[in-house]
Amino acid sequence: MRFSEKVAFLVTERRGLMWSVVLLIALISVGILMAFLRLDTEVLNLLPQGFDSVEGLKTYNSEFAQTRELTFALLCQPEDVDKLEEFAPKFVERLRAQPWCVRVLAGSPMETPDGVRDLQRIALPLLLNLEPEDFDRAISLLQPQKIQERLAQLRREIESGSPRPEIELTLDPLGLITPSLKPFAGNAAMETDQPLTSPDSTMRVFPMVTNQPSISAFDCQKLMKQVNAFRTPALEGWDGGKLEVFITGRSAYVAEISLSMRHDIVATVLSSIALVGAVFFIGFRRWLPLLGMGFALLLCCLIGLAAGLLIFHRLNMVT
């Protein structure tokens, strides 16, 4: 008996057995998907593996590209500028109290002890970003003679009664932090008294860092759900006019785009099913063959997803 004849015999004469096999395969496929499903939303994982350039790009994208930063902005009416200045510290306190918030930049880092320590800690990486001439000039400050001259000068200033040398010895004892900040000296925004405020003082900006575990679409959606829930209680105590809260950042962008893509995919699938079903019914006036083909395609899809998950250990949503 040929294979095709054997299949036809089983389908027509052993329907119970065939339905049992189909149900068993479907249950096994669903079980594999539920137990081992790992959806990958990173586009860079589609690139060839094993290349240093690809791995370096992934590391930069996940660790050094400000992937976990969000920027909050408060926008008030021109007549409420003074109220916004009074309300901003309360907003920052509530923002820092959130479980997903790690750090908030609400002013100059030099205004807080933690900010001073952070600035001293990143002085070396900032020095490495200087131009060669500026770098050589900064490194020359570490020569013993230069250090002795600097300490002697600061001592003379202290003896003359100036408070500045004591502050300088506490913040920048070797004189390296000031040269490391030279690339930022030309930023016009840093030359103002309030660099995180718009020129008309109607907007205050608050950059912050989150504890988002990864930059996947699901983690971004989870984070933004918590962030959006924070919008309403964040404005409690505001007694002025209309106050708007704006949020931007990579997490906000990824969450919005992924939700939009999901909506588009669902709408496309449902409209395609309706269109194909309508055309099939108009042509054949029967629904059963269409349902049979749809069930067969669904079964093949489940088997393909389960097999792909067992082979590659994860599924990329982009493809």
Coordinates of C-alpha atoms in Angstrom, one line a residue:
M1 CA 0.0 0.0 0.0
R2 CA 1.4 3.4 -1.0
F3 CA 1.9 6.1 1.6
S4 CA -0.8 8.3 0.2
E5 CA -3.3 5.4 0.3
K6 CA -2.3 4.5 3.8
V7 CA -2.8 8.1 4.9
A8 CA -6.2 8.2 3.2
F9 CA -7.2 4.9 4.9
L10 CA -6.3 6.2 8.3
V11 CA -8.1 9.5 7.8
T12 CA -11.3 7.8 6.5
E13 CA -11.3 4.6 8.5
R14 CA -9.5 5.5 11.7
R15 CA -10.8 8.9 12.5
G16 CA -10.7 8.4 16.2
L17 CA -7.0 7.4 16.1
M18 CA -6.1 10.3 13.9
W19 CA -7.9 12.9 16.0
S20 CA -6.2 11.4 19.1
V21 CA -2.8 11.8 17.4
V22 CA -3.6 15.3 16.3
L23 CA -4.7 16.3 19.8
L24 CA -1.6 14.7 21.3
I25 CA 0.7 16.6 19.0
A26 CA -1.2 19.9 19.7
L27 CA -0.9 19.3 23.4
I28 CA 2.8 18.5 23.2
S29 CA 3.4 21.6 21.1
V30 CA 1.5 23.9 23.5
G31 CA 3.2 22.3 26.5
I32 CA 6.7 23.0 25.0
L33 CA 5.7 26.6 24.2
M34 CA 4.3 27.2 27.8
A35 CA 7.3 25.6 29.5
F36 CA 10.2 26.9 27.4
L37 CA 8.9 30.0 25.6
R38 CA 11.4 32.9 25.5
L39 CA 10.6 35.7 23.2
D40 CA 13.5 37.9 22.0
T41 CA 12.7 41.4 20.9
E42 CA 16.3 42.6 20.3
V43 CA 16.9 43.4 16.6
L44 CA 20.7 43.1 17.0
N45 CA 20.3 39.4 17.8
L46 CA 19.3 38.8 14.2
L47 CA 22.9 39.7 13.2
P48 CA 25.5 36.8 12.7
Q49 CA 26.9 35.5 15.9
G50 CA 30.5 35.1 16.8
F51 CA 31.8 38.4 15.4
D52 CA 33.6 40.8 17.7
S53 CA 32.0 43.8 16.0
V54 CA 28.5 42.4 16.6
E55 CA 29.2 41.6 20.2
G56 CA 30.7 45.0 20.8
L57 CA 27.7 46.7 19.2
K58 CA 25.4 44.6 21.5
T59 CA 27.4 45.6 24.6
Y60 CA 27.4 49.3 23.6
N61 CA 23.7 49.1 22.9
S62 CA 22.8 47.5 26.2
E63 CA 25.3 49.1 28.6
F64 CA 26.5 52.4 27.2
A65 CA 23.7 54.0 25.2
Q66 CA 21.6 55.5 28.0
T67 CA 19.1 52.7 27.6
R68 CA 17.7 52.9 31.2
E69 CA 17.3 56.7 31.3
L70 CA 14.0 58.5 31.3
T71 CA 13.5 62.3 31.1
F72 CA 10.6 63.9 33.0
A73 CA 9.4 67.4 32.2
L74 CA 6.9 69.6 34.0
L75 CA 5.3 72.4 31.9
C76 CA 3.2 75.1 33.6
Q77 CA 1.5 78.3 32.5
P78 CA 3.6 81.5 32.4
E79 CA 1.8 82.9 35.4
D80 CA 2.7 79.8 37.5
V81 CA 6.5 80.0 37.2
D82 CA 7.0 80.7 40.9
K83 CA 4.7 77.9 41.9
L84 CA 6.5 75.5 39.7
E85 CA 9.8 76.4 41.4
E86 CA 8.3 75.6 44.8
F87 CA 6.6 72.4 43.5
A88 CA 9.7 70.9 41.8
P89 CA 11.4 69.6 45.0
K90 CA 8.2 67.8 46.0
F91 CA 8.0 66.2 42.6
V92 CA 11.6 65.1 42.8
E93 CA 11.0 63.6 46.3
R94 CA 8.1 61.6 45.0
L95 CA 10.1 60.5 41.9
R96 CA 13.0 59.3 44.1
A97 CA 10.5 57.3 46.3
Q98 CA 9.4 55.2 43.4
P99 CA 10.7 51.5 43.4
W100 CA 11.8 51.8 39.7
C101 CA 13.9 54.9 40.3
V102 CA 17.6 54.6 40.9
R103 CA 18.8 58.2 40.6
V104 CA 17.4 61.6 39.7
L105 CA 19.3 64.6 38.5
A106 CA 17.4 67.7 39.8
G107 CA 20.3 70.1 39.9
S108 CA 24.1 70.4 39.9
P109 CA 25.9 67.2 41.0
M110 CA 28.1 69.4 43.3
E111 CA 25.1 70.2 45.4
T112 CA 24.9 66.7 47.0
P113 CA 27.6 64.5 48.6
D114 CA 26.5 61.6 46.4
G115 CA 26.9 63.8 43.3
V116 CA 30.4 64.9 44.4
R117 CA 31.5 61.2 44.9
D118 CA 30.0 60.3 41.5
L119 CA 31.9 63.1 39.9
Q120 CA 35.2 62.1 41.5
R121 CA 34.6 58.5 40.4
I122 CA 34.0 59.4 36.7
A123 CA 36.9 61.9 36.5
L124 CA 39.2 59.3 35.0
P125 CA 36.9 58.2 32.2
L126 CA 36.3 61.9 31.4
L127 CA 40.0 62.5 31.2
L128 CA 40.4 59.7 28.7
N129 CA 37.9 61.6 26.4
L130 CA 40.0 64.7 26.3
E131 CA 42.0 65.8 23.2
P132 CA 45.6 64.7 23.2
E133 CA 47.0 68.1 24.1
D134 CA 44.5 68.7 26.9
F135 CA 45.1 65.1 28.2
D136 CA 48.9 65.7 28.3
R137 CA 48.3 69.0 30.1
A138 CA 46.0 67.3 32.7
I139 CA 48.4 64.4 33.3
S140 CA 51.3 66.8 33.9
L141 CA 49.4 67.9 37.0
L142 CA 50.3 64.6 38.6
Q143 CA 54.0 65.3 38.6
P144 CA 55.4 65.6 42.2
Q145 CA 56.7 69.1 41.5
K146 CA 53.3 70.3 40.2
I147 CA 51.5 68.7 43.2
Q148 CA 53.9 70.5 45.7
E149 CA 53.3 73.8 43.9
R150 CA 49.6 73.4 44.0
L151 CA 49.5 72.5 47.7
A152 CA 51.8 75.4 48.5
Q153 CA 49.5 77.8 46.6
L154 CA 46.4 76.5 48.3
R155 CA 48.1 76.7 51.7
R156 CA 48.9 80.4 51.1
E157 CA 45.3 81.1 50.1
I158 CA 44.0 79.3 53.2
E159 CA 46.4 81.4 55.4
S160 CA 45.0 84.5 53.8
G161 CA 41.5 83.6 54.9
S162 CA 39.9 82.5 51.7
P163 CA 37.4 79.6 52.0
R164 CA 37.7 78.5 48.4
P165 CA 41.0 76.4 48.9
E166 CA 39.3 74.3 51.6
I167 CA 36.4 73.5 49.3
E168 CA 38.8 72.8 46.4
L169 CA 40.9 70.4 48.5
T170 CA 37.7 68.5 49.4
L171 CA 36.3 68.3 45.9
D172 CA 39.3 68.3 43.7
P173 CA 42.6 67.8 45.7
L174 CA 44.7 67.0 42.6
G175 CA 43.1 69.5 40.3
L176 CA 42.0 66.8 37.7
I177 CA 38.2 67.2 37.9
T178 CA 38.2 70.7 36.4
P179 CA 40.2 69.7 33.3
S180 CA 38.0 66.6 32.8
L181 CA 34.9 68.8 32.6
K182 CA 36.4 71.1 29.9
P183 CA 34.4 69.5 27.1
F184 CA 31.2 70.6 28.9
A185 CA 32.4 74.2 29.5
G186 CA 31.1 75.4 26.1
N187 CA 27.6 74.1 26.7
A188 CA 25.4 77.2 26.9
A189 CA 22.8 75.3 29.0
M190 CA 25.4 74.8 31.8
E191 CA 26.3 78.5 31.9
T192 CA 22.8 79.4 33.3
D193 CA 21.9 79.4 36.9
Q194 CA 19.3 76.6 36.3
P195 CA 20.6 74.4 33.4
L196 CA 17.5 72.1 33.6
T197 CA 15.0 74.9 33.2
S198 CA 13.7 76.4 30.0
P199 CA 14.6 80.1 29.2
D200 CA 11.1 81.3 30.2
S201 CA 11.2 79.1 33.4
T202 CA 7.9 77.4 32.4
M203 CA 9.5 73.9 32.0
R204 CA 11.6 72.0 34.4
V205 CA 13.5 68.9 33.2
F206 CA 14.4 65.9 35.4
P207 CA 16.7 63.2 33.9
M208 CA 16.6 60.0 35.9
V209 CA 17.9 56.4 35.8
T210 CA 15.6 53.4 36.2
N211 CA 16.3 49.8 37.5
Q212 CA 14.9 48.2 34.3
P213 CA 16.4 44.7 34.1
S214 CA 16.7 44.7 30.3
I215 CA 15.8 46.7 27.3
S216 CA 13.3 44.2 25.9
A217 CA 9.9 45.3 24.7
F218 CA 8.2 43.5 27.6
D219 CA 10.3 45.1 30.3
C220 CA 9.8 48.5 28.6
Q221 CA 6.1 48.0 28.6
K222 CA 6.1 46.9 32.3
L223 CA 8.2 49.9 33.3
M224 CA 6.1 52.4 31.4
K225 CA 2.9 51.0 32.9
Q226 CA 4.3 51.9 36.4
V227 CA 5.6 55.2 35.2
N228 CA 2.2 56.2 33.7
A229 CA 0.5 55.2 37.0
F230 CA 2.8 57.7 38.7
R231 CA 1.6 60.6 36.7
T232 CA -1.6 61.3 38.7
P233 CA -0.2 61.1 42.3
A234 CA 2.9 63.0 41.2
L235 CA 0.8 66.2 40.7
E236 CA -0.9 66.0 44.2
G237 CA -0.5 69.3 46.0
W238 CA -0.3 71.5 42.8
D239 CA -2.6 74.5 43.3
G240 CA -1.8 76.4 40.1
G241 CA -3.2 76.2 36.6
K242 CA -2.7 73.4 34.1
L243 CA 0.5 71.4 34.8
E244 CA 1.5 68.9 32.2
V245 CA 3.9 65.9 32.7
F246 CA 6.0 64.8 29.7
I247 CA 8.1 61.6 29.7
T248 CA 10.6 60.6 27.0
G249 CA 13.4 58.1 26.7
R250 CA 14.2 54.8 25.0
S251 CA 11.9 52.8 27.3
A252 CA 9.0 55.0 26.5
Y253 CA 9.7 54.8 22.8
V254 CA 10.1 51.0 22.7
A255 CA 6.9 50.5 24.8
E256 CA 4.8 52.7 22.5
I257 CA 6.2 51.2 19.3
S258 CA 5.8 47.6 20.5
L259 CA 2.2 48.2 21.6
S260 CA 1.4 49.8 18.3
M261 CA 3.0 46.9 16.4
R262 CA 0.9 44.4 18.4
H263 CA -2.2 46.3 17.6
D264 CA -1.3 46.4 13.9
I265 CA -0.5 42.7 13.9
V266 CA -3.8 41.7 15.6
A267 CA -5.8 44.0 13.2
T268 CA -4.0 42.6 10.2
V269 CA -4.6 39.0 11.2
L270 CA -8.2 39.5 12.0
S271 CA -8.9 41.4 8.8
S272 CA -7.0 38.8 6.7
I273 CA -9.1 36.0 8.2
A274 CA -12.3 37.9 7.6
L275 CA -11.3 38.7 4.0
V276 CA -10.2 35.1 3.1
G277 CA -13.2 33.6 4.8
A278 CA -15.6 35.9 2.8
V279 CA -13.9 35.2 -0.5
F280 CA -13.9 31.4 0.2
F281 CA -17.6 31.4 1.1
I282 CA -18.6 33.5 -1.9
G283 CA -16.7 31.0 -4.2
F284 CA -17.7 27.7 -2.6
R285 CA -20.7 28.5 -0.3
R286 CA -19.2 26.2 2.3
W287 CA -17.5 26.9 5.7
L288 CA -16.3 23.4 6.7
P289 CA -13.3 23.2 4.2
L290 CA -12.1 26.6 5.2
L291 CA -12.3 25.7 8.9
G292 CA -10.4 22.5 8.1
M293 CA -7.6 24.4 6.3
G294 CA -7.4 26.9 9.1
F295 CA -7.1 24.2 11.7
A296 CA -4.4 22.5 9.7
L297 CA -2.4 25.7 9.3
L298 CA -2.8 26.4 13.0
L299 CA -1.5 22.9 13.9
C300 CA 1.5 23.4 11.5
C301 CA 2.2 26.8 13.1
L302 CA 2.2 25.2 16.6
I303 CA 4.5 22.4 15.5
G304 CA 6.9 24.9 13.8
L305 CA 7.1 27.2 16.8
A306 CA 7.7 24.3 19.2
A307 CA 10.4 22.8 16.9
G308 CA 12.1 26.2 16.5
L309 CA 12.0 26.8 20.2
L310 CA 13.7 23.4 20.9
I311 CA 16.3 24.0 18.2
F312 CA 17.2 27.7 18.8
H313 CA 16.1 28.0 22.5
R314 CA 14.3 31.3 21.9
L315 CA 12.1 33.0 19.3
N316 CA 12.7 36.4 17.9
M317 CA 9.5 38.5 17.7
V318 CA 11.0 40.7 14.9
T319 CA 10.9 37.8 12.5

